[in-house]
Coordinates of C-alpha atoms in Angstrom, one line a residue:
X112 CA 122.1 100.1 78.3
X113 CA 118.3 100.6 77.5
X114 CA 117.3 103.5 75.0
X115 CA 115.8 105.3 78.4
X116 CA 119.8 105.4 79.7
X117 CA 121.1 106.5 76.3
X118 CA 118.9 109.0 76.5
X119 CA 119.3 110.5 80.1
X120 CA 123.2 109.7 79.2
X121 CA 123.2 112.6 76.7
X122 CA 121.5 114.9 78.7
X123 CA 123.6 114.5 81.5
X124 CA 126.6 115.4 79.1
X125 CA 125.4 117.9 77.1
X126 CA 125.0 121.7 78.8
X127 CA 122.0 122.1 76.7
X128 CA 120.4 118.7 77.1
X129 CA 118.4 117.1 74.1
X130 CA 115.9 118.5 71.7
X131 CA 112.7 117.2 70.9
X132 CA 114.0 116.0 67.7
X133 CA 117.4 115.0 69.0
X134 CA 115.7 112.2 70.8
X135 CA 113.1 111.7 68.4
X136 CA 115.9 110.5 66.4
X137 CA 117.5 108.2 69.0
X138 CA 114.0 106.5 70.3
X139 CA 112.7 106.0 66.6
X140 CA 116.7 104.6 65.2
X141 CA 116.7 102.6 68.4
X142 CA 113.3 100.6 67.0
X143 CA 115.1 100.4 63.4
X144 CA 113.1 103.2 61.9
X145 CA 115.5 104.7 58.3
X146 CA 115.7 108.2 58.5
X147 CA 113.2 108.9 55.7
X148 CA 110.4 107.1 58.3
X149 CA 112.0 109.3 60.9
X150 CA 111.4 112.8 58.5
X151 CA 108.0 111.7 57.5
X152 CA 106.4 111.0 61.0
X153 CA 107.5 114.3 62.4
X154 CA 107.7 116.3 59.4
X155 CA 111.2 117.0 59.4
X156 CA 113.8 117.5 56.5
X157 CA 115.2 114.1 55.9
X158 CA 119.1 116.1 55.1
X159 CA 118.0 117.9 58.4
X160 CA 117.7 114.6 60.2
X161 CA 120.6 112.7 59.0
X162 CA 122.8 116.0 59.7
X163 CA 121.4 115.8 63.3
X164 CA 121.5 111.9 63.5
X165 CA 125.7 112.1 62.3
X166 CA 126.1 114.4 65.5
X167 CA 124.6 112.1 67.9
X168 CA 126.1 109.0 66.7
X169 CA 130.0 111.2 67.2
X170 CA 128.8 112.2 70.6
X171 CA 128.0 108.3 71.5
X172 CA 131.3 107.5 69.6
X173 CA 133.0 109.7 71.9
X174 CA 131.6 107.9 74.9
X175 CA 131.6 104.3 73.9
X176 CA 135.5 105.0 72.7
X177 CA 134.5 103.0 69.7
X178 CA 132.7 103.8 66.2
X179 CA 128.9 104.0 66.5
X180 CA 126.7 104.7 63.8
X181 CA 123.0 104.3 62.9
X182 CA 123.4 100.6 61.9
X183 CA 125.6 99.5 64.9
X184 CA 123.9 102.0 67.3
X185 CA 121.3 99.7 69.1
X186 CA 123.5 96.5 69.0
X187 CA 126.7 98.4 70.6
X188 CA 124.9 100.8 73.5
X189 CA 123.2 97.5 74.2
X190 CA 125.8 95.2 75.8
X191 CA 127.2 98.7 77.4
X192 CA 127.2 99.9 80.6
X193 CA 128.2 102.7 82.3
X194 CA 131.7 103.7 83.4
X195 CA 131.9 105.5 86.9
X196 CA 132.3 109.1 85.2
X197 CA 129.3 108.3 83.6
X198 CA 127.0 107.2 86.7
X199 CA 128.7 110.3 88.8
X200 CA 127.5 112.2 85.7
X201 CA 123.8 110.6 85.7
X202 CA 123.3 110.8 89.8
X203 CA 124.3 114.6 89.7
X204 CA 121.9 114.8 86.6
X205 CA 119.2 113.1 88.7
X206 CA 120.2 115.2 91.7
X207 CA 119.7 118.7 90.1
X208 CA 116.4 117.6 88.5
X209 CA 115.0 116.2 91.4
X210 CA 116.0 119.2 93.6
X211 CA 113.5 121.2 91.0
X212 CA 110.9 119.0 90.6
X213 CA 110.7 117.3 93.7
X214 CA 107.0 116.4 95.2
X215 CA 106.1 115.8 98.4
X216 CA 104.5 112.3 98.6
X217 CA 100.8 113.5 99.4
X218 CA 97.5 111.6 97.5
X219 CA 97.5 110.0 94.5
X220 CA 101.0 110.3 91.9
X221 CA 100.2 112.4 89.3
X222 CA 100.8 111.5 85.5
X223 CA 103.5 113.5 84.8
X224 CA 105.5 112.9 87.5
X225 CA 109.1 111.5 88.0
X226 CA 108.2 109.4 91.1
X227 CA 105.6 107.2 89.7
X228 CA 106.9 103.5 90.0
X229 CA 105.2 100.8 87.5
X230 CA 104.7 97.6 89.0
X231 CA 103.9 95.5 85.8
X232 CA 102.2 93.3 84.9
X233 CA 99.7 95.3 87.1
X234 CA 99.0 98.2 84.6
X235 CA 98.8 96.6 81.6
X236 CA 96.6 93.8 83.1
X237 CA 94.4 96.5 84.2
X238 CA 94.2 98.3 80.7
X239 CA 92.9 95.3 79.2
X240 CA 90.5 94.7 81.1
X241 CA 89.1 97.8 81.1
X242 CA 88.7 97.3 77.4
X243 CA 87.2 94.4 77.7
X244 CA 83.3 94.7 77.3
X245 CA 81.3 94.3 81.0
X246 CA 84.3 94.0 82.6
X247 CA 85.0 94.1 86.8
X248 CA 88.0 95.3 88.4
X249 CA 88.8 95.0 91.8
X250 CA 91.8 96.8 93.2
X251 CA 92.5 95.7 96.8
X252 CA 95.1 97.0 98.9
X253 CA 95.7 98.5 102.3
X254 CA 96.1 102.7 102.7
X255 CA 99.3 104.4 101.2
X256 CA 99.6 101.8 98.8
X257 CA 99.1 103.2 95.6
X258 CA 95.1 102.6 95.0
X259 CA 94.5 106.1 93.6
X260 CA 97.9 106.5 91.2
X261 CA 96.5 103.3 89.7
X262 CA 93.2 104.5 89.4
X263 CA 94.6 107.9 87.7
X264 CA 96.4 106.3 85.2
X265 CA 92.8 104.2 84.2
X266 CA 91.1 107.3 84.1
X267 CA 93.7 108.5 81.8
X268 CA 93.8 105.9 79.7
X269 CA 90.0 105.6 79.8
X270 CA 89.9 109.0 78.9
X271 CA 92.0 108.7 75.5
X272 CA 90.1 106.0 74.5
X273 CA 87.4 108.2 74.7
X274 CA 85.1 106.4 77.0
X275 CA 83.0 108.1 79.7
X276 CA 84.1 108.1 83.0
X277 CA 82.6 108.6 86.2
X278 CA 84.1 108.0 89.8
X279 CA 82.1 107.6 93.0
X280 CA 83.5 107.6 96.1
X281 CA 81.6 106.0 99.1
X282 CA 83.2 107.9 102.2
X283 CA 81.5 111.1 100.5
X284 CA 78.7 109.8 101.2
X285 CA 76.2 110.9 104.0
X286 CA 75.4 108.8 106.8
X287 CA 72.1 108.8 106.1
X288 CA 72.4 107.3 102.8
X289 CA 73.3 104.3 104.5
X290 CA 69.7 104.1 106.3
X291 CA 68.2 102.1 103.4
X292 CA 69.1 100.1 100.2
X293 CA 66.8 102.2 98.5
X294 CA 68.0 105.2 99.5
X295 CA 71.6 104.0 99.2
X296 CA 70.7 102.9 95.6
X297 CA 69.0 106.5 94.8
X298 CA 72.1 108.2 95.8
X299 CA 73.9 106.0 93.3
X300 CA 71.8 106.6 90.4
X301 CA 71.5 110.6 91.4
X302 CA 75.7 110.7 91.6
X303 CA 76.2 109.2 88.4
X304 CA 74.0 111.0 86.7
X305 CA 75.2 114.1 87.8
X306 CA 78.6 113.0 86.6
X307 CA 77.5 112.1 83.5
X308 CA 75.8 115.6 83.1
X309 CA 72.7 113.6 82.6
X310 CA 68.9 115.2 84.8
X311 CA 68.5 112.8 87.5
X312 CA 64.8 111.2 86.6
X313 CA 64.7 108.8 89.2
X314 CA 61.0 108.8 89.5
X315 CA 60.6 107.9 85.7
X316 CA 61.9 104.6 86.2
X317 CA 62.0 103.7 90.1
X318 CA 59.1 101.6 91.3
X319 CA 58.5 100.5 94.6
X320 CA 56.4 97.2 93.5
X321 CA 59.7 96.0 91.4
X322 CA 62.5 97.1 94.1
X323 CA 64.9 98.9 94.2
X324 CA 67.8 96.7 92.9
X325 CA 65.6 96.2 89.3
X326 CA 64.5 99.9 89.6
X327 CA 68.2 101.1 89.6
X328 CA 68.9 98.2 86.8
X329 CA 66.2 99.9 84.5
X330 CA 67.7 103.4 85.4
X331 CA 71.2 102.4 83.6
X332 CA 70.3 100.1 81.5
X333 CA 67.1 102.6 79.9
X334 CA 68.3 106.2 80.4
X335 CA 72.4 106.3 81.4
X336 CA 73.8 103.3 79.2
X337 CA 71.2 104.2 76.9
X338 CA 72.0 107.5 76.4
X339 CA 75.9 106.8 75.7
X340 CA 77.6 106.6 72.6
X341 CA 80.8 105.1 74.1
X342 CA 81.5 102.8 77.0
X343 CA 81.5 104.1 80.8
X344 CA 83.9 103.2 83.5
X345 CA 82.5 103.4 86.5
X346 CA 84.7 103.6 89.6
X347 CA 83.7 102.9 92.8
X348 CA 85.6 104.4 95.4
X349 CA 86.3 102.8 98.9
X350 CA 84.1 100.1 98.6
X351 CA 84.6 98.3 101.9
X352 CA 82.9 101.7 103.3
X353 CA 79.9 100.1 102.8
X354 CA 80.7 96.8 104.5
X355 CA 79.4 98.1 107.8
X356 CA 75.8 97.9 106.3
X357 CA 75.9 94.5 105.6
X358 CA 72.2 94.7 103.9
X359 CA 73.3 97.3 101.6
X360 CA 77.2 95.9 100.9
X361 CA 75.5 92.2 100.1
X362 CA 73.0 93.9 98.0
X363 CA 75.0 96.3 95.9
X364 CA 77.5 93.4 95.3
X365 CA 74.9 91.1 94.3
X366 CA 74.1 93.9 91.9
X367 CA 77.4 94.1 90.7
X368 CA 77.5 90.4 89.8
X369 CA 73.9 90.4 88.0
X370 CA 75.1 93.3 85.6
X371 CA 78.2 91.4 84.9
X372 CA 76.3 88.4 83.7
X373 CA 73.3 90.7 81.8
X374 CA 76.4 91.9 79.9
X375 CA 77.4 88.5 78.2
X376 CA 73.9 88.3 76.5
X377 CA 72.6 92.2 76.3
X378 CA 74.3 94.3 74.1
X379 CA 73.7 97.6 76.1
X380 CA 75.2 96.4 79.3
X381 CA 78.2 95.7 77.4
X382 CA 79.3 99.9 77.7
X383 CA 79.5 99.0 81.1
X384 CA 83.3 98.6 82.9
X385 CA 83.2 98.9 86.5
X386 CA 85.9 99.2 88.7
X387 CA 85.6 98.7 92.6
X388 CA 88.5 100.0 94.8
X389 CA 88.6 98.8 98.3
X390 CA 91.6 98.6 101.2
X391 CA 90.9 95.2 102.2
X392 CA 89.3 91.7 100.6
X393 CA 85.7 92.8 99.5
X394 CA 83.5 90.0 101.0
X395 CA 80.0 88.8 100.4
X396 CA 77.7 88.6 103.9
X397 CA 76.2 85.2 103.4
X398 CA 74.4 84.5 106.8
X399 CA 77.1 83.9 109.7
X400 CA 80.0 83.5 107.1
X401 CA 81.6 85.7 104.4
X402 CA 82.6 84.7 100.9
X403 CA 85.3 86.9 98.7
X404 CA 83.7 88.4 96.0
X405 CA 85.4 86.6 93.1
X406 CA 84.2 88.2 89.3
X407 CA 86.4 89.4 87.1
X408 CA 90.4 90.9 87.7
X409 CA 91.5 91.1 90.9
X410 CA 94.4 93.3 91.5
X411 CA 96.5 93.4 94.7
X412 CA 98.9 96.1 94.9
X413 CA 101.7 94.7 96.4
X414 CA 104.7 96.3 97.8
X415 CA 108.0 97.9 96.3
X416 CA 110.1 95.0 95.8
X417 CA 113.8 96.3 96.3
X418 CA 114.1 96.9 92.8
X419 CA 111.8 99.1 92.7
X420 CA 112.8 100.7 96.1
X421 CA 116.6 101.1 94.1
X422 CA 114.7 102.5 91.2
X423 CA 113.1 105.3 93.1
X424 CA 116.0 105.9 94.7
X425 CA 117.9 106.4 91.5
X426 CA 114.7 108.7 90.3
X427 CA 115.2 110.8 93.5
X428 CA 119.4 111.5 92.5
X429 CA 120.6 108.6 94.4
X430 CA 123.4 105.9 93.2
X431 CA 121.8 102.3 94.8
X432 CA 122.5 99.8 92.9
X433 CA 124.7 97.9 95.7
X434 CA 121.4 97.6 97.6
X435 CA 122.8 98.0 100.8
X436 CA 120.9 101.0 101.5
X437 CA 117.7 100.0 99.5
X438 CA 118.1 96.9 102.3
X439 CA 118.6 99.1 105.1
X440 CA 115.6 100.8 104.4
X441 CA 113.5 98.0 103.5
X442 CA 114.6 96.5 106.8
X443 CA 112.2 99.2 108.9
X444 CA 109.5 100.1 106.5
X445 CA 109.2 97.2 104.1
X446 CA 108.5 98.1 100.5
X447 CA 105.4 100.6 101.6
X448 CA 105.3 103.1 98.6
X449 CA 104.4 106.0 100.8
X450 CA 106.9 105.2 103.6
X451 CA 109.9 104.5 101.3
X452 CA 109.1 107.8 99.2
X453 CA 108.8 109.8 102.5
X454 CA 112.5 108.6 103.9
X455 CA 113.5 109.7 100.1
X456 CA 112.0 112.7 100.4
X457 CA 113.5 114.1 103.0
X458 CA 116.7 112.4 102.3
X459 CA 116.7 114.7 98.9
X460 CA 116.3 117.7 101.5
X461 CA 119.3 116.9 103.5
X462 CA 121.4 116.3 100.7
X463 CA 121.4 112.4 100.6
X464 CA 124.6 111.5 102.9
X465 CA 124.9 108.5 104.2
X466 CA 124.8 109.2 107.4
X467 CA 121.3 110.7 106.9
X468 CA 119.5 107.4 106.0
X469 CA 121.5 106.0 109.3
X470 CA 119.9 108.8 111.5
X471 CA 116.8 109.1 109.7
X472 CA 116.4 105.2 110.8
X473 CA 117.7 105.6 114.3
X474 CA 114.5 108.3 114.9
X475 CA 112.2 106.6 112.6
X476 CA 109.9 105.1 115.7
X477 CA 110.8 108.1 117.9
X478 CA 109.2 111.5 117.7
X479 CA 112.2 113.4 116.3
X480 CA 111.8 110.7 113.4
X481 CA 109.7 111.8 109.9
X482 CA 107.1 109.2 110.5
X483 CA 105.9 110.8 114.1
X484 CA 102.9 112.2 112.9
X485 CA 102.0 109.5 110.1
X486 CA 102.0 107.3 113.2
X487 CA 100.3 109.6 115.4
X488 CA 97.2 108.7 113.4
X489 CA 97.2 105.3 113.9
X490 CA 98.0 105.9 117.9
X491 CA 94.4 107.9 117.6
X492 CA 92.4 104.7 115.8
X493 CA 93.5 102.7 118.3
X494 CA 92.9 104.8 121.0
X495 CA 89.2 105.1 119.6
X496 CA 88.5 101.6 119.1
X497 CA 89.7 99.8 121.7
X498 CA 89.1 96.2 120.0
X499 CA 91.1 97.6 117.7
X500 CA 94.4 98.2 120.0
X501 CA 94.2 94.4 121.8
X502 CA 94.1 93.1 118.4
X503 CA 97.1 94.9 117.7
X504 CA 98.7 94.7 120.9
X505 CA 98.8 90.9 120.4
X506 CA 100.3 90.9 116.7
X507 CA 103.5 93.3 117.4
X508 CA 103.9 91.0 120.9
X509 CA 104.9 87.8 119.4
X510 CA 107.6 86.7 117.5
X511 CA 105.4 84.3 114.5
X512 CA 102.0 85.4 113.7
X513 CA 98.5 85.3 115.5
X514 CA 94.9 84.3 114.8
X515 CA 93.0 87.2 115.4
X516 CA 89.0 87.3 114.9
X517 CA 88.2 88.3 111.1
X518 CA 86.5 91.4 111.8
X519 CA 89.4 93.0 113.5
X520 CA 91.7 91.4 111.5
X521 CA 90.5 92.8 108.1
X522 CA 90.1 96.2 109.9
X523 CA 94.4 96.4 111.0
X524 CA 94.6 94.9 107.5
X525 CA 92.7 97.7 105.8
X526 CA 94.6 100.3 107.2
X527 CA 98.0 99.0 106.8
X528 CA 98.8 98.0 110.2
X529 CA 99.3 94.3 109.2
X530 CA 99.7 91.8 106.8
X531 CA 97.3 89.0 106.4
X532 CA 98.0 85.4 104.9
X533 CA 95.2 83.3 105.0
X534 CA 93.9 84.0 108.7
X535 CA 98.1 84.7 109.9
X536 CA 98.5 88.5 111.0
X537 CA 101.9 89.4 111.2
X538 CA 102.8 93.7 111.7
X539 CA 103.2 95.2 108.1
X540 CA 106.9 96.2 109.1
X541 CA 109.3 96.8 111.6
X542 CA 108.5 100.3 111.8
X543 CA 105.0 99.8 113.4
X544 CA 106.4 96.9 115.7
X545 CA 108.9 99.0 117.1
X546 CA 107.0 102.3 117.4
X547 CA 103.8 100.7 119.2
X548 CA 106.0 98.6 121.3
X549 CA 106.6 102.0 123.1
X550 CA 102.9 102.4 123.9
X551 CA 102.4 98.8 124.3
X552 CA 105.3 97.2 125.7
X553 CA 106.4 98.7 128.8
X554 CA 107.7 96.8 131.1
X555 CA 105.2 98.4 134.1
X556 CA 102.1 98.1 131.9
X557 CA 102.9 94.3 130.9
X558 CA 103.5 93.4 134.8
X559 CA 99.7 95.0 135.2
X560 CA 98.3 94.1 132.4
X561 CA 99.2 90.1 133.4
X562 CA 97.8 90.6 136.5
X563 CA 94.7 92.7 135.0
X564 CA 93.8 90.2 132.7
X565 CA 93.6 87.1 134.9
X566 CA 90.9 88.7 136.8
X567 CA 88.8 90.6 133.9
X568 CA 87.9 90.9 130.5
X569 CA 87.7 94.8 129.9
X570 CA 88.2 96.3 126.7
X571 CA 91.7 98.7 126.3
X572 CA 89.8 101.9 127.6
X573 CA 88.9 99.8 131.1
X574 CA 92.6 99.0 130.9
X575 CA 93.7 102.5 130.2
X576 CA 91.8 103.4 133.8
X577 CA 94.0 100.7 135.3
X578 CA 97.6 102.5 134.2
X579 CA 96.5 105.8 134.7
X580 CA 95.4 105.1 138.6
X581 CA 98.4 102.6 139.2
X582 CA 101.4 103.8 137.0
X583 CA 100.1 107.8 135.4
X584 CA 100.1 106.7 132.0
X585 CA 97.4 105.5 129.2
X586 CA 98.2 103.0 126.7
X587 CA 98.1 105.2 123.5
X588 CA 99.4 108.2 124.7

C-alpha cells in the first residue's frame, strides 16, 4: 500500500473519518519524521501526539492482523494489500463521496477537485521550466484534452511563487485586430497591460519609422518588464487562432523567438516566461512550406493511458482494477479525458452497474447515447466547411490511414477528430468512426457518390444537392 491508501483506508473504517492531525501523524511517520518533529511543525503536544499516534498504529494493528507500530509502520503497510472487505470498504467510501462531490466534466478541472488525473512527467516538466529564466512553453493538443487544467495548475503554481501572471487568449480577440500586424501587436501590448494593471502608453514608445515588432519589443522591455519586481508568465491562449493570418502568426512567432534569445544576454528579458497553448502543431509560414516552431518545452498532452482510465474510475467509486471495463471503454472512446469522464459521469448517476457501461456503449454513436450532442457539434463543422467533411469522409472510410492535404489535416487534427503521425490520419477513436459512418456511409449515398464523383469535382455542399434531389437526405444531417 502507498501512504495515500493507508490513509483513505482509515477513513473508510472509521464513522468519523480522520482529523487533521490524525493524518498529519500518519503522512509525516510515513517519511520517518520522530514525534518531537511531528509536535514542533504543527504545534502540537508531543504526549498529545504520541497518545494519538498509539491509537492509529492499534487501528492498523487490527487490520493488518499483525503488530504495527511507528518503527514497523511504513515497512509493514508497504508490502500490504488490500483484502476484499477492505476494497468493498474503499469503493463504497469512494462511492458516497463521489455522489457529493461529483462535477460535471465542463472547462478546465479545477484545483481542488477529485477528478484531476496527473499525467507525469508532464507537470513537473512544465514547473521547471516555468522557473527557468526566458523560458517557452508550448502545450499542443487537440480540444477536450486537458489544455486548460494544465494551464490552471501553472497559474497556480506561478502564482505561489509569486510571479505575475497574465493570460491572453486569441479567440477574444476582434476580427479586426487581425487586419494588421500593427494593430494585432497594439492589441497585445494594450491587453497585457491592462492585466498587469499597468496605463496602456502605447504612443510613448511605438514608432512607426522602427516597426511595430521593435516598437512592441521597447514597450516590454522599457515599461512592463521594467516596471516588475518579479517574473511574468505570459500565456497565450489558442495560439493557432492566429494561423489564418499567416503575416501576423509568422511575425508574432518570430517575435517570440527574438525575445527568447534577448533573454540569454539581457538581464530584463530574463522576467519573461511565456507560454503558448495551441490545439494543433504551431508552425512557421516560410514561403510555400511550414516549419514547426521548435524553442524551448514542448508538451503534448497525450491521452489517458488505461491506468489512468482505471484510476479515474476508482476516483469516481468504481472497483477496475481487472481492466476489463477500463478496456471496454477504451475500446470506443480511446483514452480522451473528456469522453472517458463523461461515460463516468453518468455511470455515477445510474449507480455504476454493469450493465450500464454495456448500454451506455451500445447508444454511444446513436442519439439516445450521452455523446449525441458533443457530436452534434462536429456534424455542424463539417456541415459548414465542406473541405472539411471529404477530408473526413475519407479517414473513417478506410481500414489503414490516409494522406490528406496538411491544411485540412491539421484542422481534423485540431479539433480532435483525428490523429496524426507524421502525414498518417487515422479517426481519433471508434466513437467518431462509427457515429459519422451513419452520415457518411450509407449504402445509397456511396452508390451516388461513386457515380457523382467520376463525373465532377464539387465540394460536399454540391454533393449534398445531389442526395437531397435523388435520395431526400443531406450528408450531415
Amino acid at each position: 500500500m502507498t501512504i495515500d491508501e493507508v490513509v483513505l483506508l482509515l477513513k473508510t473504517s472509521q464513522a468519523t473519518g480522520l482529523t487533521t492531525l490524525q493524518e498529519i501523524i500518519l503522512r509525516s511517520s510515513w517519511e520517518g519524521k520522530t514525534y518531537t518533529n511531528i509536535a514542533c511543525e504543527g504545534h502540537y503536544g508531543e504526549e498529545r501526539v504520541k497518545k494519538i499516534a498509539a491509537h492509529l498504529w492499534q487501528l492498523l494493528s487490527n487490520f493488518c492482523k499483525e503488530p504495527i507500530n511507528k518503527s514497523n509502520f511504513r515497512q509493514t503497510l508497504e508490502n500490504h494489500r488490500f483484502s476484499k472487505a477492505h476494497q468493498q470498504l474503499v469503493k463504497e467510501f469512494n462511492r458516497a463521496a463521489t455522489a457529493i462531490s461529483l462535477e460535471f466534466p465542463s472547462g478546465p478541472v479545477s484545483l481542488n477537485s477529485r477528478f484531476y488525473i496527473p499525467r507525469p512527467p508532464i507537470e513537473e516538466l512544465a514547473y521547471a521550466e516555468m522557473a527557468e529564466s526566458g523560458s517557452v512553453i508550448c502545450i499542443k493538443a487537440p480540444k477536450k484534452m486537458g489544455k486548460s487544467s494544465l494551464v490552471l495548475r501553472l497559474l497556480a503554481r506561478a502564482n505561489n511563487q509569486g510571479f505575475n501572471t497574465v493570460t491572453l487568449d486569441f479567440q477574444q480577440a476582434d476580427k479586426e485586430v487581425f487586419a494588421s500586424l500593427d494593430k494585432f501587436l497594439r492589441w497585445f501590448c494594450v491587453n497585457v497591460s491592462r492585466e498587469l494593471q499597468l496605463e496602456p502608453k502605447l504612443n510613448d514608445y511605438w514608432n512607426e519609422d522602427m516597426g511595430s515588432k521593435v516598437s512592441c519589443s521597447i514597450y516590454f522591455q522599457k515599461y512592463l518588464l521594467s516596471a516588475l519586481s518579479s517574473p511574468l508568465v505570459l500565456i497565450l491562449n489558442e495560439v493557432d487562432w492566429a494561423f489564418e493570418y499567416q503575416e501576423i502568426a509568422g511575425e508574432l512567432l518570430a517575435l517570440v523567438r527574438s525575445w527568447h534569445e534577448q533573454a540569454k544576454r539581457v538581464e530584463i528579458w530574463q522576467k519573461l516566461r511565456l507560454v503558448l497553448v495551441s490545439s494543433t502543431e504551431i508552425l512557421v509560414p516560410i514561403k510555400l512550406t511550414q516549419l514547426p516552431f521548435n524553442i524551448g518545452l514542448t508538451i503534448n498532452l497525450p491521452p489517458f493511458t488505461k491506468e489512468q482510465v482505471q484510476d479515474l474510475a476508482q476516483r469516481h467509486g468504481f472497483d477496475w482494477t481487472d481492466g476489463k471495463d477500463a478496456d471496454s471503454l477504451m475500446a470506443v472512446v480511446g483514452g480522451n479525458p473528456y469522453l472517458v469522464r463523461l461515460a463516468l459521469y453518468h455511470l455515477v448517476g445510474k449507480g455504476g452497474l454493469k450493465r450500464d457501461l454495456g448500454q451506455l456503449l451500445e447508444q454511444a454513436m446513436t442519439e439516445a447515447g450521452i455523446y449525441h450532442e458533443y457530436l452534434r457539434q462536429y456534424v455542424l463543422t463539417l456541415r459548414d466547411e465542406p473541405e472539411l467533411g471529404d477530408a473526413f469522409y475519407q479517414v473513417i472510410n478506410t481500414t489503414k490511414y490516409v494522406k490528406l492535404e496538411p491544411a485540412l489535416a491539421y484542422k481534423l487534427q485540431s479539433i480532435g477528430l483525428i490523429n496524426l503521425e507524421g502525414d498518417r490520419s487515422t479517426p481519433a477513436c471508434e466513437l467518431y468512426r462509427l457515429y459519422f459512418q451513419q452520415y457518411l456511409q450509407k449504402s445509397e449515398s456511396l452508390n451516388i457518390e461513386e457515380e457523382f464523383r467520376s463525373q465532377n469535382s464539387g465540394s460536399t455542399a454540391t454533393f449534398n444537392r445531389k442526395l437531397r434531389s435523388e435520395k431526400g437526405f443531406d450528408l450531415f444531417e
